[in-house]
Amino acid sequence: MSRIETDILVLGSGIAGLSFAIKTARQLPDKEILVLTKTVEGESNTRYAQGGVAAVWDHEHDSFDKHIADTLDAGAGLCNEDVVRIVVEEGPERVREIIEWGARFDKEKEVDMYDLAKEGGHSESRILHYKDLTGWEIQRTLMEEAKRYPNIKVLEHYFALEFITQHHLGHMVIRVTPGIECYGCYALNKQTNSIETLLSRVTICCTGGAGQVYNATTNPVIASGDGVAMAYRAKARIENMEFMQFHPTSLYNPAGENPSFLVSEAVRGHGGILKTEEGEEFMQHYDPRLSLAPRDIVARAIDAEMKKRGTDCMYLDCRHLNEEDFIAHFPTIHEKCKSIGFDPMTSMIPVVPACHYTCGGIQVDEMGRSSIKRLYAAGECSGTGLHGANRLASNSLLEALVFAHRISKDVCDKFDSWSINNKVPDWNAEGTMDPQELVLITQSLKELKSIMSYYVGIVRSNLRLKRAMDRLYLLYKETEELYKTSTISPQLMELRNLITIAYLITRSASDRRESRGLHFTTDYPDQLDFKENSIL
Ligand code: FAD
Ligand code: SIN
């Protein structure tokens, strides 16, 4: 067993984790910032972002008030208006910073102006992007900038298992215990296969989303909700987990692939039109904003049309668009379509909804502080109040930048008041052995994803949710038995974390007796006047 002591522990090397690390390394040059990442530094949801970063840039046509109104409208009454204002107003400054660090965003031809794109739910064009590879460009920039600070140390192939709190010192900790504190985390060093004790003065959770709880998702396989599940087990407050966002247009690929390839909403912003197999438009039956209505509406419309017609996908028609322009804006999408055998300039793109974004997460205040002392959360694993019941497209990269900055400020202000807790014991692996049959883990994961996809997907009902809960309980019991007797592996931990995530989604969905934003149930199709966040 090895023990590592560090000043600041960051879990995750996506936009939230790295931008926090960079900011803090500048402010506290003599403090060590240790960034753990469970595979390689560059693998994250961030890396796959296509559309871009929403920020008010063109003050002639756009305004903070318009961006705020669009965010509130998408959030269906559950956004925290103060947080929305903070993110929208501070956002452009944060974007400017990553531009200074080297992020390239596309400009219009022949004028020194950013080429601002439009996506669903936005009343103006305000999305800065780098072709359809915005996330790749941001991840590259942050990794290069982080390398400039000798006090940032990135540990790859380190899988965080549990946050360490008073519970690990033998104290009774229940959900309402006041003053729970985080002293770091236990993590599996995947290269040595040993569990290490990482002690820190403060911990920032930036572990991203949980899309892998569904069969079809645009999220890479690292997105297994680890941070949210760990925080729930550590008795942090978790909010709004029923609001899982399905992106309307992932590429339908009969060969199946995990993750599903995204066809950016920016393609619809660029003029792509949703159609039936016969080439008929259908969005006029659902929303006056047609193909650019907010995501929840478009995803439900596609789902309803597919169910009505008994088809596996609907279509996105780009055949009327200028080929050169399309390829310049969407080179990756164009290439991907070609790689699976069709040309999007001559054939319609088959599309299907896929789980895309976790709107809820670890509840934090306006400085990113969770309900556990010395534990902050930023990015997709956090519930800041920005998204409410539905996230506005391209608001998440912005949210991560703004909250990473705010957390950095709070951490720098408070840093001297924290110290390392040396009383923490090492991980106890007594009585465990290598699981004899890995099939128990792989099959349970398949079952879990099916339960969530069929019973807790885009459309829900009391019966489906009850059935999901019963099945989940069985999987939970079996997996906890396995966990108690087996040596820890990433596969087992991801399964365990995803079962917790599935429980949080299903439980919050069952408690919500209305339809709002991303949560739609046939038993309560209307939205109530009374607005409430779900807190578990
Ligand atoms: P991530 O970038 O996912 O990083 C999470 C990090 O945590 C990873 O480094 C991972 O290895 C690490 N980690 C996780 N668990 C553990 C563990 N147990 N131990 C150690 N490390 C761990 N948003 C927009 O605003 N605009 C877009 O255009 C856009 N397009 C998108 C397209 C796709 C295909 C996808 C999937 C998402 C898109 N999003 C977009 C959403 C956005 O990319 C994410 O919300 C955002 O990047 C999340 O950043 P993050 O730093 O919170 O997490
Ligand atoms: C997209 O490009 O459609 C994704 C944008 C987002 O998820 O914010």
mmCIF file of C-alpha atoms and ligand atoms in Angstrom, residues 11-17 36-39 43-46 48-52 158-160 206-209 218-220 222 226 262 356-357 378-381 391 394-397, ligand 1:
data_model
loop_
_atom_site.group_PDB
_atom_site.id
_atom_site.type_symbol
_atom_site.label_atom_id
_atom_site.label_comp_id
_atom_site.label_asym_id
_atom_site.label_seq_id
_atom_site.Cartn_x
_atom_site.Cartn_y
_atom_site.Cartn_z
ATOM 1 C CA LEU A 11 -10.202 14.021 -10.033
ATOM 2 C CA GLY A 12 -10.482 14.317 -13.804
ATOM 3 C CA SER A 13 -8.490 15.828 -16.664
ATOM 4 C CA GLY A 14 -11.315 17.244 -18.806
ATOM 5 C CA ILE A 15 -12.147 20.941 -19.152
ATOM 6 C CA ALA A 16 -13.228 21.341 -15.498
ATOM 7 C CA GLY A 17 -10.249 19.567 -13.925
ATOM 8 C CA LEU A 36 -5.879 11.880 -11.352
ATOM 9 C CA THR A 37 -7.334 10.511 -14.517
ATOM 10 C CA LYS A 38 -8.629 7.016 -14.973
ATOM 11 C CA THR A 39 -7.238 6.352 -18.453
ATOM 12 C CA GLU A 43 -9.680 10.937 -22.889
ATOM 13 C CA SER A 44 -12.756 12.762 -21.605
ATOM 14 C CA ASN A 45 -16.198 13.927 -22.675
ATOM 15 C CA THR A 46 -14.542 17.266 -23.331
ATOM 16 C CA TYR A 48 -15.551 14.795 -28.102
ATOM 17 C CA ALA A 49 -17.479 18.091 -27.890
ATOM 18 C CA GLN A 50 -18.471 19.141 -31.387
ATOM 19 C CA GLY A 51 -20.807 22.138 -31.457
ATOM 20 C CA GLY A 52 -18.830 24.583 -29.318
ATOM 21 C CA TYR A 158 -5.427 6.087 -11.553
ATOM 22 C CA PHE A 159 -9.021 5.111 -10.818
ATOM 23 C CA ALA A 160 -10.583 6.971 -7.863
ATOM 24 C CA CYS A 206 -14.357 16.812 -12.039
ATOM 25 C CA THR A 207 -15.213 13.272 -13.140
ATOM 26 C CA GLY A 208 -17.741 14.137 -15.869
ATOM 27 C CA GLY A 209 -21.056 12.551 -16.802
ATOM 28 C CA THR A 218 -22.576 9.729 -27.215
ATOM 29 C CA ASN A 219 -20.408 9.629 -24.060
ATOM 30 C CA PRO A 220 -17.100 7.754 -24.148
ATOM 31 C CA ILE A 222 -15.068 6.724 -19.148
ATOM 32 C CA ASP A 226 -17.940 7.643 -10.759
ATOM 33 C CA LEU A 262 -22.736 12.453 -32.601
ATOM 34 C CA HIS A 356 -25.782 12.685 -24.067
ATOM 35 C CA TYR A 357 -25.587 14.754 -20.891
ATOM 36 C CA ALA A 378 -17.203 21.214 -11.261
ATOM 37 C CA GLY A 379 -18.259 20.312 -14.786
ATOM 38 C CA GLU A 380 -20.714 17.619 -15.759
ATOM 39 C CA CYS A 381 -20.591 15.773 -12.410
ATOM 40 C CA ARG A 391 -29.463 21.995 -20.568
ATOM 41 C CA SER A 394 -23.208 24.348 -25.652
ATOM 42 C CA ASN A 395 -23.716 25.738 -22.152
ATOM 43 C CA SER A 396 -21.748 22.980 -20.439
ATOM 44 C CA LEU A 397 -18.215 23.816 -21.556
HETATM 45 P P1 FAD B 1 -14.946 15.223 -18.775
HETATM 46 O O1 FAD B 1 -14.437 16.035 -19.862
HETATM 47 O O2 FAD B 1 -15.795 14.063 -19.133
HETATM 48 O O3 FAD B 1 -13.703 14.683 -17.939
HETATM 49 C C1 FAD B 1 -13.900 13.733 -16.925
HETATM 50 C C2 FAD B 1 -12.543 13.286 -16.437
HETATM 51 O O4 FAD B 1 -12.690 12.556 -15.236
HETATM 52 C C3 FAD B 1 -11.809 12.355 -17.403
HETATM 53 O O5 FAD B 1 -10.460 12.759 -17.402
HETATM 54 C C4 FAD B 1 -11.939 10.983 -16.743
HETATM 55 O O6 FAD B 1 -10.875 10.112 -17.003
HETATM 56 C C5 FAD B 1 -11.912 11.382 -15.282
HETATM 57 N N1 FAD B 1 -12.527 10.389 -14.395
HETATM 58 C C6 FAD B 1 -13.800 9.940 -14.408
HETATM 59 N N2 FAD B 1 -13.965 9.031 -13.425
HETATM 60 C C7 FAD B 1 -12.780 8.916 -12.789
HETATM 61 C C8 FAD B 1 -12.306 8.132 -11.718
HETATM 62 N N3 FAD B 1 -13.085 7.242 -11.095
HETATM 63 N N4 FAD B 1 -11.018 8.256 -11.346
HETATM 64 C C9 FAD B 1 -10.181 9.115 -11.977
HETATM 65 N N5 FAD B 1 -10.578 9.881 -13.008
HETATM 66 C C10 FAD B 1 -11.858 9.787 -13.399
HETATM 67 N N6 FAD B 1 -20.866 20.593 -24.372
HETATM 68 C C11 FAD B 1 -20.833 21.846 -24.881
HETATM 69 O O7 FAD B 1 -20.916 22.830 -24.127
HETATM 70 N N7 FAD B 1 -20.693 22.032 -26.224
HETATM 71 C C12 FAD B 1 -20.593 21.004 -27.100
HETATM 72 O O8 FAD B 1 -20.444 21.206 -28.290
HETATM 73 C C13 FAD B 1 -20.655 19.677 -26.587
HETATM 74 N N8 FAD B 1 -20.592 18.614 -27.431
HETATM 75 C C14 FAD B 1 -20.536 17.362 -26.900
HETATM 76 C C15 FAD B 1 -20.373 16.276 -27.751
HETATM 77 C C16 FAD B 1 -20.232 15.001 -27.242
HETATM 78 C C17 FAD B 1 -20.058 13.828 -28.172
HETATM 79 C C18 FAD B 1 -20.283 14.800 -25.847
HETATM 80 C C19 FAD B 1 -20.136 13.436 -25.256
HETATM 81 C C20 FAD B 1 -20.485 15.880 -24.987
HETATM 82 C C21 FAD B 1 -20.611 17.160 -25.502
HETATM 83 N N9 FAD B 1 -20.779 18.260 -24.668
HETATM 84 C C22 FAD B 1 -20.758 19.521 -25.194
HETATM 85 C C23 FAD B 1 -20.763 18.110 -23.222
HETATM 86 C C24 FAD B 1 -19.373 18.469 -22.691
HETATM 87 O O9 FAD B 1 -18.401 17.947 -23.571
HETATM 88 C C25 FAD B 1 -19.144 17.890 -21.315
HETATM 89 O O10 FAD B 1 -20.213 18.202 -20.478
HETATM 90 C C26 FAD B 1 -17.885 18.463 -20.699
HETATM 91 O O11 FAD B 1 -16.809 18.309 -21.568
HETATM 92 C C27 FAD B 1 -17.594 17.772 -19.380
HETATM 93 O O12 FAD B 1 -16.351 18.193 -18.918
HETATM 94 P P2 FAD B 1 -15.836 17.672 -17.519
HETATM 95 O O13 FAD B 1 -14.503 18.272 -17.313
HETATM 96 O O14 FAD B 1 -16.871 17.869 -16.499
HETATM 97 O O15 FAD B 1 -15.732 16.070 -17.702
#
